[in-house]
Coordinates of C-alpha atoms in Angstrom, one line a residue:
X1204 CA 62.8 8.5 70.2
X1205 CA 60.8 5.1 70.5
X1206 CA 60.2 3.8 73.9
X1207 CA 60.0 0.6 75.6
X1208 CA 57.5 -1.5 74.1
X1209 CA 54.6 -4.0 74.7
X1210 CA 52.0 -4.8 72.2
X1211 CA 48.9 -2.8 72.8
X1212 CA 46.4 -0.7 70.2
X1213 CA 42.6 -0.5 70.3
X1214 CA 39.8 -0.2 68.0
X1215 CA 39.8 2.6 65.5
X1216 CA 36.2 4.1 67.2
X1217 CA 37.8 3.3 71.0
X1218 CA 40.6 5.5 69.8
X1219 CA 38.5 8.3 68.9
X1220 CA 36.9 8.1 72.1
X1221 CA 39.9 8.2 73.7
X1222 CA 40.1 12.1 73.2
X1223 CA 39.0 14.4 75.5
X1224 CA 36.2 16.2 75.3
X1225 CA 38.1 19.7 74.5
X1226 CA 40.1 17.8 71.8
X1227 CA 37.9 18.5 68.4
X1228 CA 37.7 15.4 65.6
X1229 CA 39.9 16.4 63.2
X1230 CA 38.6 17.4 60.0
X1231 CA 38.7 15.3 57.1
X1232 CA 41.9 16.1 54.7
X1233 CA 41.0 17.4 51.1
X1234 CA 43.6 15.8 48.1
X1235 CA 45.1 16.8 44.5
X1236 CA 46.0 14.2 42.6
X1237 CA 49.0 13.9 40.7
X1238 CA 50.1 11.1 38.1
X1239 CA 53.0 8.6 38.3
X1240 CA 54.0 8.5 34.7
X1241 CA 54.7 5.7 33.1
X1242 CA 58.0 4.9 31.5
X1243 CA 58.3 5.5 27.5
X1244 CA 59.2 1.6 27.0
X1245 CA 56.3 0.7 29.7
X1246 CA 52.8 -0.5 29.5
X1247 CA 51.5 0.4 32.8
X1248 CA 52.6 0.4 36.4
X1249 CA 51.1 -1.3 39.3
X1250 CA 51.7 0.6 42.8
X1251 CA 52.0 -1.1 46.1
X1252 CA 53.2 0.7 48.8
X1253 CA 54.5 4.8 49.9
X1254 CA 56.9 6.0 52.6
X1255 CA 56.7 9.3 54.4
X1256 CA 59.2 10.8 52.0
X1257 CA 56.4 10.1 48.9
X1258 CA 58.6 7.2 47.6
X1259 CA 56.7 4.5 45.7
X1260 CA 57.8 1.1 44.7
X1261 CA 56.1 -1.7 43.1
X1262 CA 56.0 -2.8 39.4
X1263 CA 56.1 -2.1 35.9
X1264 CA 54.7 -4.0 33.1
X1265 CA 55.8 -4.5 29.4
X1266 CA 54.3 -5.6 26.2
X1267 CA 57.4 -8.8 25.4
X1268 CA 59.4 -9.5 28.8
X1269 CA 59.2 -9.8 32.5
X1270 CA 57.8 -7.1 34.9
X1271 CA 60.2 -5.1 36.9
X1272 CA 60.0 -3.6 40.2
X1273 CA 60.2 0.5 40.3
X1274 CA 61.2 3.0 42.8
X1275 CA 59.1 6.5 41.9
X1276 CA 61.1 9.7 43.9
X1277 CA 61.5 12.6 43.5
X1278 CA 59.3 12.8 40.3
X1279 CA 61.0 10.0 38.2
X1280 CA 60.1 6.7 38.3
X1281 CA 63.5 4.3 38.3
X1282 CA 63.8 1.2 36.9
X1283 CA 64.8 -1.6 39.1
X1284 CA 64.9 -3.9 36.9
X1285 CA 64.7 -7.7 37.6
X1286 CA 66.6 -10.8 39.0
X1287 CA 67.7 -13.9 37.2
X1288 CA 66.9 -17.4 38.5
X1289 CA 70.1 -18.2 40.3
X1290 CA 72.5 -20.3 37.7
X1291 CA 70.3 -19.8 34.5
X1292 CA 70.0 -16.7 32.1
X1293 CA 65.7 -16.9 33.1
X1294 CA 64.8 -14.0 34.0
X1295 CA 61.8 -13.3 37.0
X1296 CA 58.9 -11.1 37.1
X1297 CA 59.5 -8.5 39.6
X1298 CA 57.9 -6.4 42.3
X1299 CA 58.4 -4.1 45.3
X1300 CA 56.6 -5.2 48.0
X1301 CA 57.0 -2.3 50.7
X1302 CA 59.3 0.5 51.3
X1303 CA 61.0 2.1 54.4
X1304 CA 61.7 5.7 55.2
X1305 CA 65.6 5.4 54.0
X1306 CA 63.9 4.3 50.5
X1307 CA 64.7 0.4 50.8
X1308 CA 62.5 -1.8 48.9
X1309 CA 62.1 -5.0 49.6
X1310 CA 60.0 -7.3 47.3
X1311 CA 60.3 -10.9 45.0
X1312 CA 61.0 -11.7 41.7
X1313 CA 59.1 -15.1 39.9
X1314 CA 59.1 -17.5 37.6
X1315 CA 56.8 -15.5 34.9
X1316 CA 55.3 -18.4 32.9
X1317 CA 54.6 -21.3 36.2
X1318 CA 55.2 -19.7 38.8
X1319 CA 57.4 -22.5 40.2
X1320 CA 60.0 -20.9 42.1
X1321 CA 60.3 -17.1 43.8
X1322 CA 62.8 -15.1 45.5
X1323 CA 63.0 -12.4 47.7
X1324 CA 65.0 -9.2 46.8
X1325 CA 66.3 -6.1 48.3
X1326 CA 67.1 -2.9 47.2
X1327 CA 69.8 -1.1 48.9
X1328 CA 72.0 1.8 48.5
X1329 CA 71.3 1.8 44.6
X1330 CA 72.0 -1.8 44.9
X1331 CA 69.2 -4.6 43.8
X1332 CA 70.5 -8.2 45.8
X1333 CA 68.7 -11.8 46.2
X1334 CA 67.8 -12.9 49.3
X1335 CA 68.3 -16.6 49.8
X1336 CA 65.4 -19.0 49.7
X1337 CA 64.9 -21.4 52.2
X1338 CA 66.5 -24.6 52.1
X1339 CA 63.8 -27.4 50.1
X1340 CA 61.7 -24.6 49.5
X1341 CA 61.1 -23.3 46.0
X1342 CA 58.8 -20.5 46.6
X1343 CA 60.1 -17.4 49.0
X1344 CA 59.0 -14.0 49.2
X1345 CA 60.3 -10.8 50.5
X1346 CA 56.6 -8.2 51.7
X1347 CA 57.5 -6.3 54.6
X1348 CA 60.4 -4.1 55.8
X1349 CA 60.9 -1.7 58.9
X1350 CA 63.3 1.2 58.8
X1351 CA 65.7 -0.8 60.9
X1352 CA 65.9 -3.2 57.6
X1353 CA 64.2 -6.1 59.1
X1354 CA 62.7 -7.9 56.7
X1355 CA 60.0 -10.0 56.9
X1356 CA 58.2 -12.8 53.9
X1357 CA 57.8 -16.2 53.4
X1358 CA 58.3 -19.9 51.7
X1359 CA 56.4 -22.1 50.8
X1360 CA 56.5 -26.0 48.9
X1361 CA 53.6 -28.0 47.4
X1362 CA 53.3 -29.4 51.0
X1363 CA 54.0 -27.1 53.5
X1364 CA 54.9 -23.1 54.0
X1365 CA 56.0 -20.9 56.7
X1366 CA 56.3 -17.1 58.0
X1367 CA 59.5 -15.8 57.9
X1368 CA 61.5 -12.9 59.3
X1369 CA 65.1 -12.9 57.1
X1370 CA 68.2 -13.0 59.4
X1371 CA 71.4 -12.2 57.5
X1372 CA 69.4 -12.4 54.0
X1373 CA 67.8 -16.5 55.1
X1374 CA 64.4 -16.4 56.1
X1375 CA 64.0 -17.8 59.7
X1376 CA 60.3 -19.5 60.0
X1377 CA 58.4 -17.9 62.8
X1378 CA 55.2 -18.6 64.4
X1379 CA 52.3 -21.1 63.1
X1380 CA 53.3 -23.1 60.1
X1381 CA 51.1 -22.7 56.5
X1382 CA 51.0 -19.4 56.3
X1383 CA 53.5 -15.7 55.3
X1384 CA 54.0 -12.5 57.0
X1385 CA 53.0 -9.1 54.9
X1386 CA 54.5 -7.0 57.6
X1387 CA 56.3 -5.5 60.1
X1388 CA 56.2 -2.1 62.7
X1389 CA 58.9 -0.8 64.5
X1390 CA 59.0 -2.3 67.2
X1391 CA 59.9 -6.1 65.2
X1392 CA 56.0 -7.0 65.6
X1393 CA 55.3 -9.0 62.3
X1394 CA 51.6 -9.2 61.0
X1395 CA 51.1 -12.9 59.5
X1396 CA 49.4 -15.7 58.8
X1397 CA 49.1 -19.1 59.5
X1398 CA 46.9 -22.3 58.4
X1399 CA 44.4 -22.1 61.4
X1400 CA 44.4 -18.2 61.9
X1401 CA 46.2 -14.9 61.4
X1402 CA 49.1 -14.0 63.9
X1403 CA 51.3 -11.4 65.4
X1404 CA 54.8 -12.2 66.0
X1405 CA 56.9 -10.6 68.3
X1406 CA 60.3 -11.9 70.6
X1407 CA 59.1 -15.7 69.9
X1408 CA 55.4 -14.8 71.1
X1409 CA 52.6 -15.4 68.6
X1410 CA 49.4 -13.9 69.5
X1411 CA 46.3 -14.9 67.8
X1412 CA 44.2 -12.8 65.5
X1413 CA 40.6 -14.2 66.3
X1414 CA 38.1 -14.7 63.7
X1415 CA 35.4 -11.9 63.6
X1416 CA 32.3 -13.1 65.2
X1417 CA 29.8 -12.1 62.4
X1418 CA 31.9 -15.2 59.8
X1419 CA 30.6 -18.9 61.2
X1420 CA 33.7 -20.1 59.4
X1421 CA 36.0 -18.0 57.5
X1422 CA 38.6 -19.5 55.8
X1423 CA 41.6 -18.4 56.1
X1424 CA 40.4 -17.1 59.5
X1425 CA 42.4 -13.5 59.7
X1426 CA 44.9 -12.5 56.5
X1427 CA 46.8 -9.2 57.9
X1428 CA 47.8 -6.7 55.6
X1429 CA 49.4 -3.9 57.8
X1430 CA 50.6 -3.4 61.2
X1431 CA 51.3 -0.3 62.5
X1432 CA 53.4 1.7 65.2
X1433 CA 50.7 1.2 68.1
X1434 CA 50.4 -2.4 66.9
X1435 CA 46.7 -1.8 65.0
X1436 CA 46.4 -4.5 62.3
X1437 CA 44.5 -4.4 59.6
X1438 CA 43.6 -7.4 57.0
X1439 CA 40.9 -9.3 55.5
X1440 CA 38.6 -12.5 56.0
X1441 CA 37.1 -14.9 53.7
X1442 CA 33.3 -15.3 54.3
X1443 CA 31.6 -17.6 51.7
X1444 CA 33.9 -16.0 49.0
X1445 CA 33.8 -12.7 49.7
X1446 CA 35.8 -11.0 52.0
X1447 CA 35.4 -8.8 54.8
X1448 CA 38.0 -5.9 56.0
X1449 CA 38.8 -6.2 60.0
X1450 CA 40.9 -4.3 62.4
X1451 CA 42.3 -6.1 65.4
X1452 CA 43.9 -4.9 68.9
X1453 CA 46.7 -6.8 70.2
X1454 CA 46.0 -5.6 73.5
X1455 CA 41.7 -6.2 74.3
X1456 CA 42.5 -9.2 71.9
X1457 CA 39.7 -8.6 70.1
X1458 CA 38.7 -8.5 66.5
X1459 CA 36.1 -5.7 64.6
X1460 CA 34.4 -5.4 61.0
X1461 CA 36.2 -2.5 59.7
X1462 CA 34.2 0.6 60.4
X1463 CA 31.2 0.7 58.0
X1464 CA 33.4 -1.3 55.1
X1465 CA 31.3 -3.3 52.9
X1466 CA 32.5 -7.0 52.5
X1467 CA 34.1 -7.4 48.9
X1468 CA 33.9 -9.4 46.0
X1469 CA 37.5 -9.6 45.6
X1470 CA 41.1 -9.7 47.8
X1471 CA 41.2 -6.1 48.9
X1472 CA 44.0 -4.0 50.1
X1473 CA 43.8 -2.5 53.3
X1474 CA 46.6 -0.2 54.6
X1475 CA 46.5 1.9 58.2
X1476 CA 49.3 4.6 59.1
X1477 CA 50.8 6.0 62.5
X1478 CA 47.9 8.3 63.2
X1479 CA 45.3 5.2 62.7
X1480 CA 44.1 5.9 59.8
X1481 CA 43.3 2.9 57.0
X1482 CA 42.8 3.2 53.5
X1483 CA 41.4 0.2 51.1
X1484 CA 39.3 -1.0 48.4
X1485 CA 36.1 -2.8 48.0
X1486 CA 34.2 -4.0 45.7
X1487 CA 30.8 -4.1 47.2
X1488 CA 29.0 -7.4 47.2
X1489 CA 25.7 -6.2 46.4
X1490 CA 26.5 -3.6 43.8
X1491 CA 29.8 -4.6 42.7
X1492 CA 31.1 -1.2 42.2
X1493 CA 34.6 -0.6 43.0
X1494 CA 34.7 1.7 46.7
X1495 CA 38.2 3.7 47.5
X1496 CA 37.8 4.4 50.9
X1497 CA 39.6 6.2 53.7
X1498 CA 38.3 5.5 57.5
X1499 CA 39.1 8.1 60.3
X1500 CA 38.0 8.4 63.8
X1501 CA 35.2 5.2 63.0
X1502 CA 34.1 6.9 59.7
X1503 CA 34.3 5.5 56.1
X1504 CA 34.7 8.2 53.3
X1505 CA 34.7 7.5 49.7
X1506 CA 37.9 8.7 48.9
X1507 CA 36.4 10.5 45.5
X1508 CA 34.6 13.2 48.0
X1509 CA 37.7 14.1 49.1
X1510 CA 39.3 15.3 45.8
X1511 CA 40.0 19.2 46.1
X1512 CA 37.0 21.0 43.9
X1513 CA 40.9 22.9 42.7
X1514 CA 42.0 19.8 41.5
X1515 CA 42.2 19.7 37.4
X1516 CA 42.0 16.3 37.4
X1517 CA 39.1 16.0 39.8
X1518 CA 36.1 15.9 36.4
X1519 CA 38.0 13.1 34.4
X1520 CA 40.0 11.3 37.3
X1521 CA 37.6 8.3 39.3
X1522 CA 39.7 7.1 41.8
X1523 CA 39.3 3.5 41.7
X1524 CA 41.5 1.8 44.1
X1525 CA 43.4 2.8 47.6
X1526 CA 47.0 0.5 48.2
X1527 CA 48.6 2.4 51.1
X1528 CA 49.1 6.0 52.9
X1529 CA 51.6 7.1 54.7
X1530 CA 52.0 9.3 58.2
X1531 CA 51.1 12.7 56.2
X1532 CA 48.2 10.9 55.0
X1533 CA 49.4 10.8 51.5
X1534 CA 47.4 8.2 50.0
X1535 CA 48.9 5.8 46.8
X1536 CA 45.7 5.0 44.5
X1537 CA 44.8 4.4 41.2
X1538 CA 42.0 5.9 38.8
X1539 CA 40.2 5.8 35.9
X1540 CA 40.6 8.9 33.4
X1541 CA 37.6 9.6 31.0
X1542 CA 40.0 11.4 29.0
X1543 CA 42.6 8.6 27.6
X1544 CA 40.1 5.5 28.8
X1545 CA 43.4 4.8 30.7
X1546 CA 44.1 3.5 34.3
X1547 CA 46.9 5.1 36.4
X1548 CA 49.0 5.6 39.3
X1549 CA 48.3 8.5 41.7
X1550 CA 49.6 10.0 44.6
X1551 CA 47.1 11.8 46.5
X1552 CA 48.5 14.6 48.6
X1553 CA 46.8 16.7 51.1
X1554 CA 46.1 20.6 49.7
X1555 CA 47.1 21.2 53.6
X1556 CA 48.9 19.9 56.3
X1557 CA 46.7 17.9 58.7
X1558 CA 45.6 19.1 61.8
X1559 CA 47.8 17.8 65.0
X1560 CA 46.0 15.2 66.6
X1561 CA 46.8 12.1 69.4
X1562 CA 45.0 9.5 70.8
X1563 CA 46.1 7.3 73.8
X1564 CA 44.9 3.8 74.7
X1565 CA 45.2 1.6 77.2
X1566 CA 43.0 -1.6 79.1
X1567 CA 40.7 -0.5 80.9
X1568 CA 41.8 -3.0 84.0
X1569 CA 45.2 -4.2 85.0
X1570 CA 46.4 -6.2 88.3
X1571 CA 49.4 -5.1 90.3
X1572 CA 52.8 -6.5 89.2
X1573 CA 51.5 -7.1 85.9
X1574 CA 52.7 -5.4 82.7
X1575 CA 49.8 -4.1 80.9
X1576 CA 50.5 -1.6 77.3
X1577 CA 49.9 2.2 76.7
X1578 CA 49.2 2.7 72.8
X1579 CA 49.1 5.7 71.5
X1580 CA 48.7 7.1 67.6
X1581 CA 49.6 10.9 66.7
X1582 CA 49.5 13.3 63.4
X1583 CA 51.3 15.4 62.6
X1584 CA 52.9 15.9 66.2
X1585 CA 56.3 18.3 66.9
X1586 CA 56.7 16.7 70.2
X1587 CA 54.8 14.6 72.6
X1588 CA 55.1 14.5 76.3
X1589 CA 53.6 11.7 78.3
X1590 CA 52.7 12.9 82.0
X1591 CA 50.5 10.7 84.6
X1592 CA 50.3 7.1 86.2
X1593 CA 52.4 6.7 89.1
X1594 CA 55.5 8.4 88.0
X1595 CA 58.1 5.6 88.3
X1596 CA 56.6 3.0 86.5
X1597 CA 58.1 4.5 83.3
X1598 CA 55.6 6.3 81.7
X1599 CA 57.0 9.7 82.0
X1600 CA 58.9 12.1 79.6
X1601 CA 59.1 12.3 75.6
X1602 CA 58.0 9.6 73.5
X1603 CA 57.7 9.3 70.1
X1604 CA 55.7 11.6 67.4
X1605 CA 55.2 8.0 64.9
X1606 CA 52.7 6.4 67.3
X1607 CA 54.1 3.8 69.9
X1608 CA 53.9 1.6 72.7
X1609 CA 54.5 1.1 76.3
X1610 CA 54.8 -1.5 78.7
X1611 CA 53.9 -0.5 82.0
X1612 CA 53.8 -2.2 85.8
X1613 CA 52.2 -0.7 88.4
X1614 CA 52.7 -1.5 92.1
X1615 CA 50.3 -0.3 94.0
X1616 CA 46.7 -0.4 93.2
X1617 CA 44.6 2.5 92.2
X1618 CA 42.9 4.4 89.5
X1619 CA 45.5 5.9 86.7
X1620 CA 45.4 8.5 84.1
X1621 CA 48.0 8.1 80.8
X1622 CA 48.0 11.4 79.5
X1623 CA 50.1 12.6 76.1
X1624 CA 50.3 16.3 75.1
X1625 CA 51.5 16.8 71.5
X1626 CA 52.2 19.9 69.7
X1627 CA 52.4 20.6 66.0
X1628 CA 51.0 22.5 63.7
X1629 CA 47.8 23.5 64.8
X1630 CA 48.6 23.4 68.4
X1631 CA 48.5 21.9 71.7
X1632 CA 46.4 18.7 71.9
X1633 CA 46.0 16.1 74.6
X1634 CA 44.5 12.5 75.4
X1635 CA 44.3 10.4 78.4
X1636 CA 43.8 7.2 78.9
X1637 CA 42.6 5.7 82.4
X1638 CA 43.3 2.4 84.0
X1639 CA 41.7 0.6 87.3
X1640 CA 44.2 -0.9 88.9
X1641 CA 43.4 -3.7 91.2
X1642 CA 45.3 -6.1 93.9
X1643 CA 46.4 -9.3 92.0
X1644 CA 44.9 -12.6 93.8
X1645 CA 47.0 -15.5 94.6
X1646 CA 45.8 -18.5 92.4
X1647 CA 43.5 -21.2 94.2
X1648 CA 41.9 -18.5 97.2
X1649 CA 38.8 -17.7 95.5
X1650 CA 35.5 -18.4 97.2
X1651 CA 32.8 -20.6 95.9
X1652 CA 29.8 -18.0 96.1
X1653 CA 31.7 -15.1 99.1
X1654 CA 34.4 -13.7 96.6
X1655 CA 37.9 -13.7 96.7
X1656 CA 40.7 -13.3 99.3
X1657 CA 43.4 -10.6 98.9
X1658 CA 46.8 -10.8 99.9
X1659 CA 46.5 -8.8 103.0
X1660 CA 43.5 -10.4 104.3
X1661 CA 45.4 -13.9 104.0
X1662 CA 48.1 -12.7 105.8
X1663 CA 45.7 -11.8 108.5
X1664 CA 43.8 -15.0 108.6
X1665 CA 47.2 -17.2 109.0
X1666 CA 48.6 -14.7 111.4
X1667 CA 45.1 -15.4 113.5
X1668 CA 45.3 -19.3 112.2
X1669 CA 48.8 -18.8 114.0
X1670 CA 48.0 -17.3 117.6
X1671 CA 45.3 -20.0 117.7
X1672 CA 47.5 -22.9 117.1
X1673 CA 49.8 -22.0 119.5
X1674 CA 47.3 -20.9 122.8
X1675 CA 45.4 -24.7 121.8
X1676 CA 49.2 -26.0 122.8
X1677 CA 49.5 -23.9 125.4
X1678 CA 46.7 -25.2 126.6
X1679 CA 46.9 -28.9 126.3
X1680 CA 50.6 -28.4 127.8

């Protein structure tokens, strides 16, 4: 079950170090590919995103009419076929967007030939439906949904555009105006973007994504991508035309190059899953060869070396591009085969389950009566069991085994320990995660150069201020 939430997450490497020192590294998976195949009356398919079930969406091209989107389970890829422009017999060019675990797609259908208007879309129950456009906006889009069918997108006119999570099939704007959301978590945190900076929405709060301090002035500042149970985003920065791959925690605030990612000569795509770990694509600025990568534990890997020596495919297939993976670190990709001289769709799988893992986080310092966020991400986890602070500020008991959050208030200062135990596959693991906490300060009472005055010493000080007032009456009486 998910618990009570607050955004939190750290750093991909922070996480890492998060285990304790008993806890190995888990070993890096090893993949087969297999093929999507492309329909009989079909040119090619372009993939965008997987769910934990394998599903795929995203579109398929033809030689004489508009693209349609696709759902790929079980095997077969099904046709979802397209939308018409609402009152006219013009058809759109379609495509998923993103996918839940119940297999709903969510993506938009557009004007194929200007590109003057879009529309949003669902896919439901076997059912493909518009979702309304904004009112004076021509352009909306439909790129994120959670498995509670929340859907997030965005419009956009010549002059103006705006996030938007869809209430009853309308997109509501949310957040910074100029920009569109790509995504959203469990918990209803949306990943977006805005004309000054990238954002995370959550309850009507929009935290900033800061810029990463090695761009002097990227432009847009932060593009998200993916957001992900602990509330890790992942995205991408302009910088001078290039653009550089980033990872950002909502709870330190703070923004890092993605681990060991070379900035790219074109818009990448950047996925991360429940258990932290991010696949992408570069294409490297000095050599401009196209990079597949997967990053674990604050490690890049070429996502080529990890193709099974068994795999048939692995002499003729050069994976060329990552687009998403999912929590059993199933990675969607496509690749080159010297074979045909043809590009395809693959789904990488893992030859073997992977190794249970978990990884807490948390600030490092926190005041008394302030809410502060335990983040954790987990693979492949049974069951995890959360054990520490001071047992009645809530952090206690089963949480869930899809990485989470926790918002958590202590009391009484002191140093804490945030532990989770997970078992799965390969065993019992643990992580902790350890917080100073210290005696909030009342606003205006600290000391030019002799510190700061806690509560209790105030109280002391106007007791004293007290007894002296009144013996000075005394006295004068």
């Amino acid at each position: 079950m998910f618990r009570t939430r607050h955004r939190s997450s750290t750093l991909v490497g922070a996480l890492a170090a998060c285990l304790p020192a008993s806890a190995a590294v888990p070993a890096l998976p090893s993949y087969i590919s297999n093929l999507i195949p492309v329909p009989a009356n079909a040119a090619s398919l372009v993939p965008t995103a997987i769910n934990n079930q394998g599903q795929v969406t995203g579109s398929i091209l033809f030689a004489n009419q508009p693209a349609h989107a696709f759902l790929y389970s079980q095997g077969t890829v099904g046709d979802l076929g397209t939308l018409y422009y609402p009152g006219t017999t013009i058809q759109g060019a379609a495509s998923g967007s993103a996918i839940n675990n119940a297999g709903d797609v969510v993506g938009t259908y557009t004007d194929p030939i200007s590109q003057s208007w879009s529309y949003g879309f669902a896919y439901h129950a076997g059912r493909v439906t518009t979702l309304a456009g904004a009112s004076g906006f021509t352009n909306c889009t439909a790129t994120g949904v959670n498995d509670m069918e929340r859907i997030v997108g965005g419009c956009s006119t010549l002059d103006s555009a705006f996030a938007a999570v869809y209430a009853s099939g309308v997109p509501q704007p949310v957040g910074p105006t100029g920009g569109s959301a790509s995504a959203v978590n469990h918990y209803g945190q949306v990943a977006a973007s805005g004309t000054a900076s990238g954002f995370v929405y959550e309850n009507g709060v929009v935290t900033t994504i800061p810029a990463l301090a090695t761009i002097a002035a990227p432009a847009p500042p932060a593009t998200p991508t993916a957001v992900n149970n602990a509330g890790q985003v992942v995205g991408w920065e302009s910088d001078n035309g290039n653009f550089a791959a980033f990872f950002y925690s909502t709870s330190t605030g703070t923004t890092q190059a993605l681990s060991e990612v070379p900035e790219s000569t074109v818009q990448p795509s950047i996925s991360i899953n429940n258990a932290g770990q991010v696949v992408g694509s570069t294409t490297a600025v000095n050599s401009g060869i196209a990079l597949p990568y997967f990053v674990a534990n604050g490690t890049m890997t070429n996502i080529n070396a990890l193709i099974s020596p068994d795999d048939p495919n692995r002499t003729f297939v050069t994976i060329t591009n990552a687009y998403a993976i999912n929590d059993s670190g199933s990675i969607l990709a496509t690749g080159f085969d010297s074979r045909t001289q043809v590009s395809g769709v693959y789904v990488l799988t893992p030859t073997a389950p992977l190794s249970t893992a978990v990884s807490v986080a948390a600030p490092s310092a926190a005041v008394t009566g302030t809410a502060f966020t335990v983040a954790w991400t987990d693979q492949n986890a049974a069951s995890c069991q959360a054990t520490g602070g001071s047992g009645n500020d809530g952090w206690a008991g089963e949480v869930s085994t899809s990485g989470g959050q926790q918002s958590v208030t202590e009391s009484a200062a002191g140093n804490y320990a945030f532990t989770l135990a997970c078992t799965g596959n390969s065993g019992a693991v643990n992580s902790t995660a350890k917080v100073a906490v210290t005696t909030s300060v009342m606003p205006g009472l600290s000391g030019g150069g002799g510190g700061s005055l806690d509560l209790r010493t105030l109280v002391v000080l106007l007791a004293l201020s007290s007894l002296r007032a009144l013996r000075a009456r005394r006295a004068i009486a």
